[in-house]
Short mmCIF file of C-alpha atoms in Angstrom, two decimals:
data_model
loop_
_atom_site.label_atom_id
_atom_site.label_comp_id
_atom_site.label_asym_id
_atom_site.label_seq_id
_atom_site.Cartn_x
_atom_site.Cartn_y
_atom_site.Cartn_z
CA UNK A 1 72.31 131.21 145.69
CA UNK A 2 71.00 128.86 148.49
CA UNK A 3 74.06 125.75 148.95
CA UNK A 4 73.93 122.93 151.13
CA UNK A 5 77.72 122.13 152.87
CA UNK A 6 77.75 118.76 153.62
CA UNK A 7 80.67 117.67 155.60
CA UNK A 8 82.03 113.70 155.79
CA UNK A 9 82.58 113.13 159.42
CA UNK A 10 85.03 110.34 159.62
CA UNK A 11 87.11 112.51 156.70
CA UNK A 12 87.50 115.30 158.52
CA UNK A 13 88.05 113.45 161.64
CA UNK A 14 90.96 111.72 160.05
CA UNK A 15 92.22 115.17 158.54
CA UNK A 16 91.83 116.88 161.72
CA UNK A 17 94.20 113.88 164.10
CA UNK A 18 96.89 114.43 161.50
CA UNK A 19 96.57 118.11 161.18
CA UNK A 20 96.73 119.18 164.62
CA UNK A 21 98.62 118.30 167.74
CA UNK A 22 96.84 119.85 170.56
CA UNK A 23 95.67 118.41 173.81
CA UNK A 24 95.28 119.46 177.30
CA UNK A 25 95.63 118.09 180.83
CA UNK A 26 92.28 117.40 182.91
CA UNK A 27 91.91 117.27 186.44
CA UNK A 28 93.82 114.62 187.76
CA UNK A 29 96.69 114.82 185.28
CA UNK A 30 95.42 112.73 182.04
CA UNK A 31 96.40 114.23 179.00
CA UNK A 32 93.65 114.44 176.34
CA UNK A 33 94.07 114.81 172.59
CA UNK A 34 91.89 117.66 171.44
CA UNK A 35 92.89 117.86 167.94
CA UNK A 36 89.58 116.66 167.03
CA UNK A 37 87.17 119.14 168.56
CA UNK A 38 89.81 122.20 167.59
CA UNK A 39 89.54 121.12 164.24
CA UNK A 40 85.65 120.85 164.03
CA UNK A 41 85.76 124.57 165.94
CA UNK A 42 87.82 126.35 163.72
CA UNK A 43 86.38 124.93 160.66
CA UNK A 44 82.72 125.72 161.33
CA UNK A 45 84.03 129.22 162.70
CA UNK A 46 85.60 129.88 159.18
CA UNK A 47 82.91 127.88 156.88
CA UNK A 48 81.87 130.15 154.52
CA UNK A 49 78.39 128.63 154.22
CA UNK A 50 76.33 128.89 156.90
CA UNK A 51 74.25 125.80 156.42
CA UNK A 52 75.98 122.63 157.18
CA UNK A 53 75.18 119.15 157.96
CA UNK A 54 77.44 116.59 159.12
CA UNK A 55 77.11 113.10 157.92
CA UNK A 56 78.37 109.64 160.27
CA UNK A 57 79.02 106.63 159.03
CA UNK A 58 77.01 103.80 160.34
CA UNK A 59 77.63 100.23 160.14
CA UNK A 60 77.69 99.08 156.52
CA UNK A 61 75.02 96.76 156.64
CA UNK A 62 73.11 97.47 153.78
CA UNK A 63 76.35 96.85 151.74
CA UNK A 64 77.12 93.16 153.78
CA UNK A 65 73.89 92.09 152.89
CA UNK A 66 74.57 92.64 149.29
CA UNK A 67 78.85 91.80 149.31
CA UNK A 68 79.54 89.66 152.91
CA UNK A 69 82.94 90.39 152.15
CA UNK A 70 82.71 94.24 152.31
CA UNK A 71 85.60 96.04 153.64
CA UNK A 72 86.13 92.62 155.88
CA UNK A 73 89.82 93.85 155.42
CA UNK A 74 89.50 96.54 157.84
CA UNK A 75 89.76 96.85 161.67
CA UNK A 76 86.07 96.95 162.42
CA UNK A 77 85.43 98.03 165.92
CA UNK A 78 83.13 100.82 167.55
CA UNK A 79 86.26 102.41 168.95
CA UNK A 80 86.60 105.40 167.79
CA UNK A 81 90.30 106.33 168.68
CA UNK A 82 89.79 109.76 168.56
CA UNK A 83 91.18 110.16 172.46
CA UNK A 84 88.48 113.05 173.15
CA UNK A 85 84.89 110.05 173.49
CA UNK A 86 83.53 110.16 170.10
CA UNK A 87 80.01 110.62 171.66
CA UNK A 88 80.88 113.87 173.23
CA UNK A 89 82.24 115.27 169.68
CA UNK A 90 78.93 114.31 168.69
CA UNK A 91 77.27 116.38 171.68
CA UNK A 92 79.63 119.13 170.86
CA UNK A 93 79.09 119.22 166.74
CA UNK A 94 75.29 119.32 167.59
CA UNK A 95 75.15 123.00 168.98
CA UNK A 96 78.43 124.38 167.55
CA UNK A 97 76.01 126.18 165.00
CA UNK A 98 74.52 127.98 167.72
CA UNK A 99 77.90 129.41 168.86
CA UNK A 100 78.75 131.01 165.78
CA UNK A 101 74.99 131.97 164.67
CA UNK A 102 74.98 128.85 161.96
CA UNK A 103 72.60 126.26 161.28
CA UNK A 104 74.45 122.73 161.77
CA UNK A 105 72.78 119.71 162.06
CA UNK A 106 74.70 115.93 163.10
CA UNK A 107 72.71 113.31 160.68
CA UNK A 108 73.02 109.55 159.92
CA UNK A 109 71.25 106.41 158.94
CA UNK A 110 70.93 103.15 160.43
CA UNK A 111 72.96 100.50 158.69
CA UNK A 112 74.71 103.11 156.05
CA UNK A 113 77.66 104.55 155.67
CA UNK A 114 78.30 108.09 155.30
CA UNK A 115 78.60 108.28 151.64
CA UNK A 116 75.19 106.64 151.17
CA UNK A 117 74.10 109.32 153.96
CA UNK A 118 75.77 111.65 151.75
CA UNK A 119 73.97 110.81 148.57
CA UNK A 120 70.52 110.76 150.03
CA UNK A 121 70.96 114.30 151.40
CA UNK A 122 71.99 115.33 147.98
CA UNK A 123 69.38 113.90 146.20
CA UNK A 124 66.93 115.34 149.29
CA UNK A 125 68.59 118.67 148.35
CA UNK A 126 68.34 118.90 144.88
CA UNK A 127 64.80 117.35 144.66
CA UNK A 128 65.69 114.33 142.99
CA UNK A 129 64.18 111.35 145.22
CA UNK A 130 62.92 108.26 143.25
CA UNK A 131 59.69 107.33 145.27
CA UNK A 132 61.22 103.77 144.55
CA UNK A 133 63.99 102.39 146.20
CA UNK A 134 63.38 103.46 149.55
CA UNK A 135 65.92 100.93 151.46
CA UNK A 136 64.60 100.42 155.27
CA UNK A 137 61.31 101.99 154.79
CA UNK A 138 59.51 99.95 156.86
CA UNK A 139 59.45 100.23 160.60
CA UNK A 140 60.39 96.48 161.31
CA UNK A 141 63.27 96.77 158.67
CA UNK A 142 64.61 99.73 160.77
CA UNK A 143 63.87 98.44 163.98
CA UNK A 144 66.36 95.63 163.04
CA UNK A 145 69.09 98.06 161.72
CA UNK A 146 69.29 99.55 164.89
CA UNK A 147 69.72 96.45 166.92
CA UNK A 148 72.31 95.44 164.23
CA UNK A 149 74.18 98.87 164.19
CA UNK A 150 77.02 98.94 166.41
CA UNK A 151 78.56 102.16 164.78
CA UNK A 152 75.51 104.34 166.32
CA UNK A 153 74.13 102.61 168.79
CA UNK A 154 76.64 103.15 171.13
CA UNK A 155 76.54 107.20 170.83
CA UNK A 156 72.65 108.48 169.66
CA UNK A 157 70.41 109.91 172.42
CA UNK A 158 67.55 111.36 170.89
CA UNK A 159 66.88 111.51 167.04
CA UNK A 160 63.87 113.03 164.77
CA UNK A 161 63.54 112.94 161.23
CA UNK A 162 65.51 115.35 158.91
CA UNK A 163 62.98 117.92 157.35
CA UNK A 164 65.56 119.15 154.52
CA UNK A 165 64.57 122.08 152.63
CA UNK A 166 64.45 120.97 148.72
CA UNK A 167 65.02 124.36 147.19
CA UNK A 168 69.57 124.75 147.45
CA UNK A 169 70.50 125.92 144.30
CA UNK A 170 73.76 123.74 144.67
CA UNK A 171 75.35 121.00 147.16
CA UNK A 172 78.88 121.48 148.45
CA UNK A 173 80.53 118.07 149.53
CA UNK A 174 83.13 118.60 152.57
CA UNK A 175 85.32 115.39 151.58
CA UNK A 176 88.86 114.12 149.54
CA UNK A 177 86.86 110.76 149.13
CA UNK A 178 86.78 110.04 145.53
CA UNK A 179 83.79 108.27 145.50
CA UNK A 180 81.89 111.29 146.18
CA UNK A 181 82.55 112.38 142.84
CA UNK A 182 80.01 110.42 141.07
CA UNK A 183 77.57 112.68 142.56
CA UNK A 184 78.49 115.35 140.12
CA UNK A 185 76.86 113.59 137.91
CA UNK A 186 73.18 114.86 139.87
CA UNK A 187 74.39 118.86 138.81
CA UNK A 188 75.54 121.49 140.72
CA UNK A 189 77.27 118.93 143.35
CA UNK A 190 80.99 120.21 144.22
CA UNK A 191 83.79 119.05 145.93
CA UNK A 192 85.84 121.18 148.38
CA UNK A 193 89.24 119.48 149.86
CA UNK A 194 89.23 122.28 152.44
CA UNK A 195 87.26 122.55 155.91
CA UNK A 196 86.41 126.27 155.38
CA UNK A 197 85.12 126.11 151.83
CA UNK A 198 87.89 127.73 149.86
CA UNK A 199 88.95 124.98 147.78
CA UNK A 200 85.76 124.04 145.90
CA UNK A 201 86.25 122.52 143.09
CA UNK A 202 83.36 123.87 140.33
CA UNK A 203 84.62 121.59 137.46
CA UNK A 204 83.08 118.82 135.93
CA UNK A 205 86.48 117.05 136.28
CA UNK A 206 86.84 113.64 137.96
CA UNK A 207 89.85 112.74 140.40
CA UNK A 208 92.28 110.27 139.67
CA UNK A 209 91.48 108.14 142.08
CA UNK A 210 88.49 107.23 139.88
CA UNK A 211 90.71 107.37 136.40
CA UNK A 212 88.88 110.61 136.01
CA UNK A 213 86.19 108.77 134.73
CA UNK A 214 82.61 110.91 133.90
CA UNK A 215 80.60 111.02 136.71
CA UNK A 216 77.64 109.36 135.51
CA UNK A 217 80.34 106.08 135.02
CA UNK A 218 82.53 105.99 137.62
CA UNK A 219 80.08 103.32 139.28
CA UNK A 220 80.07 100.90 136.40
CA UNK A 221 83.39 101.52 135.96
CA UNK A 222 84.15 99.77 139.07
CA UNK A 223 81.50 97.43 138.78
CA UNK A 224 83.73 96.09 136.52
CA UNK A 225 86.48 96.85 137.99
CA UNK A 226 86.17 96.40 141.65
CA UNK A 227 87.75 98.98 144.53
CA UNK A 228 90.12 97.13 146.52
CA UNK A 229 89.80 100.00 148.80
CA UNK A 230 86.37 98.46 149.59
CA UNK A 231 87.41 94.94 148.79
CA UNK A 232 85.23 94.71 146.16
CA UNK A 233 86.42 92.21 143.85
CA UNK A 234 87.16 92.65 139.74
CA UNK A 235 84.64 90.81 137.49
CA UNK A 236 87.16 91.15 134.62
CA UNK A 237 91.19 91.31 134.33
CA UNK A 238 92.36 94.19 136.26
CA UNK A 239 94.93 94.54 133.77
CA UNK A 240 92.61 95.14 131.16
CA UNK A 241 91.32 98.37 132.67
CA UNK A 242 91.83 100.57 130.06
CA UNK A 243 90.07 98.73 127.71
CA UNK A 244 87.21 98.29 129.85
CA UNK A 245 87.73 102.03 130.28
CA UNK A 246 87.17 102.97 126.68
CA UNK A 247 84.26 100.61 126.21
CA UNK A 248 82.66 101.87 129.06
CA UNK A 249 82.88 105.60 127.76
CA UNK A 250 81.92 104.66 124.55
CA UNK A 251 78.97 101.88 124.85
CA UNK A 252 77.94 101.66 128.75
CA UNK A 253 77.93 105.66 129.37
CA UNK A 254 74.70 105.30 131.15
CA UNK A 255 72.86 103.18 133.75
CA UNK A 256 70.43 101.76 131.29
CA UNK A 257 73.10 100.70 128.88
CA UNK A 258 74.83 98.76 131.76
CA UNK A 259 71.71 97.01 133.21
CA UNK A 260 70.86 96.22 129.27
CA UNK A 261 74.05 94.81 128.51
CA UNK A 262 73.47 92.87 132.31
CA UNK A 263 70.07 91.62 130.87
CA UNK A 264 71.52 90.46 127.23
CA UNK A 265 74.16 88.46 129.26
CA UNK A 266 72.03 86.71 131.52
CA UNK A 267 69.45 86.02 128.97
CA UNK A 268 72.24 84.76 126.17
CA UNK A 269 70.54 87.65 123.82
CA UNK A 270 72.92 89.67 121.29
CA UNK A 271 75.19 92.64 122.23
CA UNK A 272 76.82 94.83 119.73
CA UNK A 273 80.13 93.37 118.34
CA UNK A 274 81.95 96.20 119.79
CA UNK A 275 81.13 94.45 123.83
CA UNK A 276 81.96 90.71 122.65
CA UNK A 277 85.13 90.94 124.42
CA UNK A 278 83.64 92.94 127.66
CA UNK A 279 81.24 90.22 127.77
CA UNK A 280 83.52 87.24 127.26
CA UNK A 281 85.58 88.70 130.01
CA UNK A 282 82.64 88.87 132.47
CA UNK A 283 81.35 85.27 131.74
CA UNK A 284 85.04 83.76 132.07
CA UNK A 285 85.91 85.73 135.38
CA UNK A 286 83.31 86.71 137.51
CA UNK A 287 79.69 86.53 135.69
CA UNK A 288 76.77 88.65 135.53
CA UNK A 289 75.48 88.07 138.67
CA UNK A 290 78.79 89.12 139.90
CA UNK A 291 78.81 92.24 138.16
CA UNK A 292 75.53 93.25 139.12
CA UNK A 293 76.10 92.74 142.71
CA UNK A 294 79.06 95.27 142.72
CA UNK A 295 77.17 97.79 140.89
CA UNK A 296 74.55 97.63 143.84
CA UNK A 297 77.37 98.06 146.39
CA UNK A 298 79.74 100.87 144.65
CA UNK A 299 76.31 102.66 143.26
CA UNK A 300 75.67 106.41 144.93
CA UNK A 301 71.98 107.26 145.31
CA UNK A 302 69.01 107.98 147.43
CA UNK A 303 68.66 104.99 150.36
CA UNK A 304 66.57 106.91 153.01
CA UNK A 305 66.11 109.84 154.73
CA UNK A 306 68.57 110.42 157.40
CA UNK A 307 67.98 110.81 161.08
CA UNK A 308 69.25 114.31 163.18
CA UNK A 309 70.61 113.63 166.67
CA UNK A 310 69.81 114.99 169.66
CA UNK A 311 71.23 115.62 172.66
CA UNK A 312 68.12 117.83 174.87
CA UNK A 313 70.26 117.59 178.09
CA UNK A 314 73.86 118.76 176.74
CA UNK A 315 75.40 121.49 177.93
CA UNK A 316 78.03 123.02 175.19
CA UNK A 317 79.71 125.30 177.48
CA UNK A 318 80.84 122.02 179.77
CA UNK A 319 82.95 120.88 176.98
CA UNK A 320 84.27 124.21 176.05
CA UNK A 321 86.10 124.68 179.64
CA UNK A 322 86.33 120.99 180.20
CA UNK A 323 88.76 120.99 177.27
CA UNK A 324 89.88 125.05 177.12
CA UNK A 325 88.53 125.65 173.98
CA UNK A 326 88.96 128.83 172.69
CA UNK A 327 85.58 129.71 171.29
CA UNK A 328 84.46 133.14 170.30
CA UNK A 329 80.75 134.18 170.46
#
């Protein structure tokens, strides 16, 4: 079986500063934080797939286009607060795989985030790209993401285009981010909580996080819904959820049922008797327009195809004794 291990940078980043507590003391007496670039060493050492990619978040701006509002709760800044420069992780991820005889590649796409990276490579993987819907296909469209992308900017060096092989068998998602799980929904896409890839999770089984909703309608579930993780608003009484819940998994199970309930609404056509009170909720809070627009931003699939960095000039071994990393050939 040929798997793709796709790892969510910023996740495992986050993991990895509250997992370890390791640092050492450079020339001239600074203490540096290492936790980071320990964690990324041990777990590609101990990955039990030998074919990884690693996915960075850019900045969201297909998503602000779409919502202004987007995540405008957050600290948004192109610090990375990771103590060891975030660009020379970066250096460091790209020839890791050479250390330990694995193929590891450091991907990302101007003005997306690393789940929408995420979903393209697993569409890439699995052979399922629309020839539609190609966001930023157009030089002058990317030309103007980079400019506006202060999340990458700041840290690529080199880049080509990713030439992914479309024959894995199955995709293996490195994350705990619950909004990966409506990739299931593709086939043979699996979650694994670990960093080594021992705690896959082969189910069809949905986490909580997402009210273990089926795959295939966790995003119109929180179309309706919003994710005030994301600060993506509600379109109907939160405290109806449930409800909205049950209709969704019994009416609205797939995309075209959504976007034909959307079109019945907008148009003042007739919807079955069982939606009347889905669709006088939607009118009275938020409208269609509303709802449509969150289905755009909360909606996993194929944007573009990602970019690999490149660092020609980097020497792996530098950052190995500049930080006493124990790595075994």
């Amino acid at each position: 079986m040929k798997a793709l291990y796709i790892v969510d940078f910023s996740n495992w980043v986050y993991k990895f500063k509250y997992t370890f507590n390791l640092g050492v003391e450079l020339d001239g007496g600074a203490y540096v934080d290492t936790s980071v670039l320990h964690g990324f060493n041990i777990a590609i050492k101990s990955q039990r797939f030998d074919d990884i990619v690693i996915a960075l978040d850019g900045c969201p701006i297909r998503s602000l286009d779409i919502l202004p509002q987007y995540k405008q709760q957050r600290e948004h800044s192109k610090s990375d607060k990771m103590y060891v420069p975030k660009k020379e992780v970066l250096q460091f991820l790209t020839k890791l795989g050479e250390v330990y005889g694995k193929r590891v590649r450091v991907v990302a796409s101007y003005g997306q985030e690393a789940d929408q990276v995420i979903s393209s490579l697993v569409c890439l993987a699995l052979g399922r790209v629309p020839k539609t819907q190609r966001w930023m296909a157009d030089a002058v469209a990317r030309e103007h993401a980079v400019k506006e992308d202060p999340y990458l900017a700041h840290y690529i060096e080199d880049e080509f285009p990713l030439d992914l092989d479309t024959d894995y068998n199955s995709v293996v998602i490195g994350s705990t981010d619950s909004d990966m799980a409506q990739l299931k929904a593709l086939g043979d896409v699996f979650m694994d909580s670990s960093w080594s890839g021992s705690k896959i999770d082969y189910s069809e089984n949905t986490p909580k996080a997402v009210h273990n909703m089926p795959a295939n309608t966790i995003a119109i579930y929180k179309a309706f819904l919003g994710d005030t993780s994301d600060n993506v608003p509600a379109v109907v009484p939160t405290r109806r959820g449930k409800t909205v819940r049950d209709l969704i998994v019994r009416f609205l199970d797939t995309e075209e049922s959504f976007l034909n309930f959307c079109s019945c609404l907008r148009l003042g056509l007739q919807i079955p008797s069982e939606l009347i009170l889905l669709k006088r909720w939607v009118l009275e809070e938020g409208g269609v327009d509303a709802l449509r627009r969150n289905y755009s931003v909360v909606k996993l699939g194929f944007e573009s195809t990602p970019c690999i960095l490149s660092y020609p000039t980097y020497s792996i071994q530098d950052t190995i004794d500049k930080y006493q990393l124990r790595v075994k050939r």
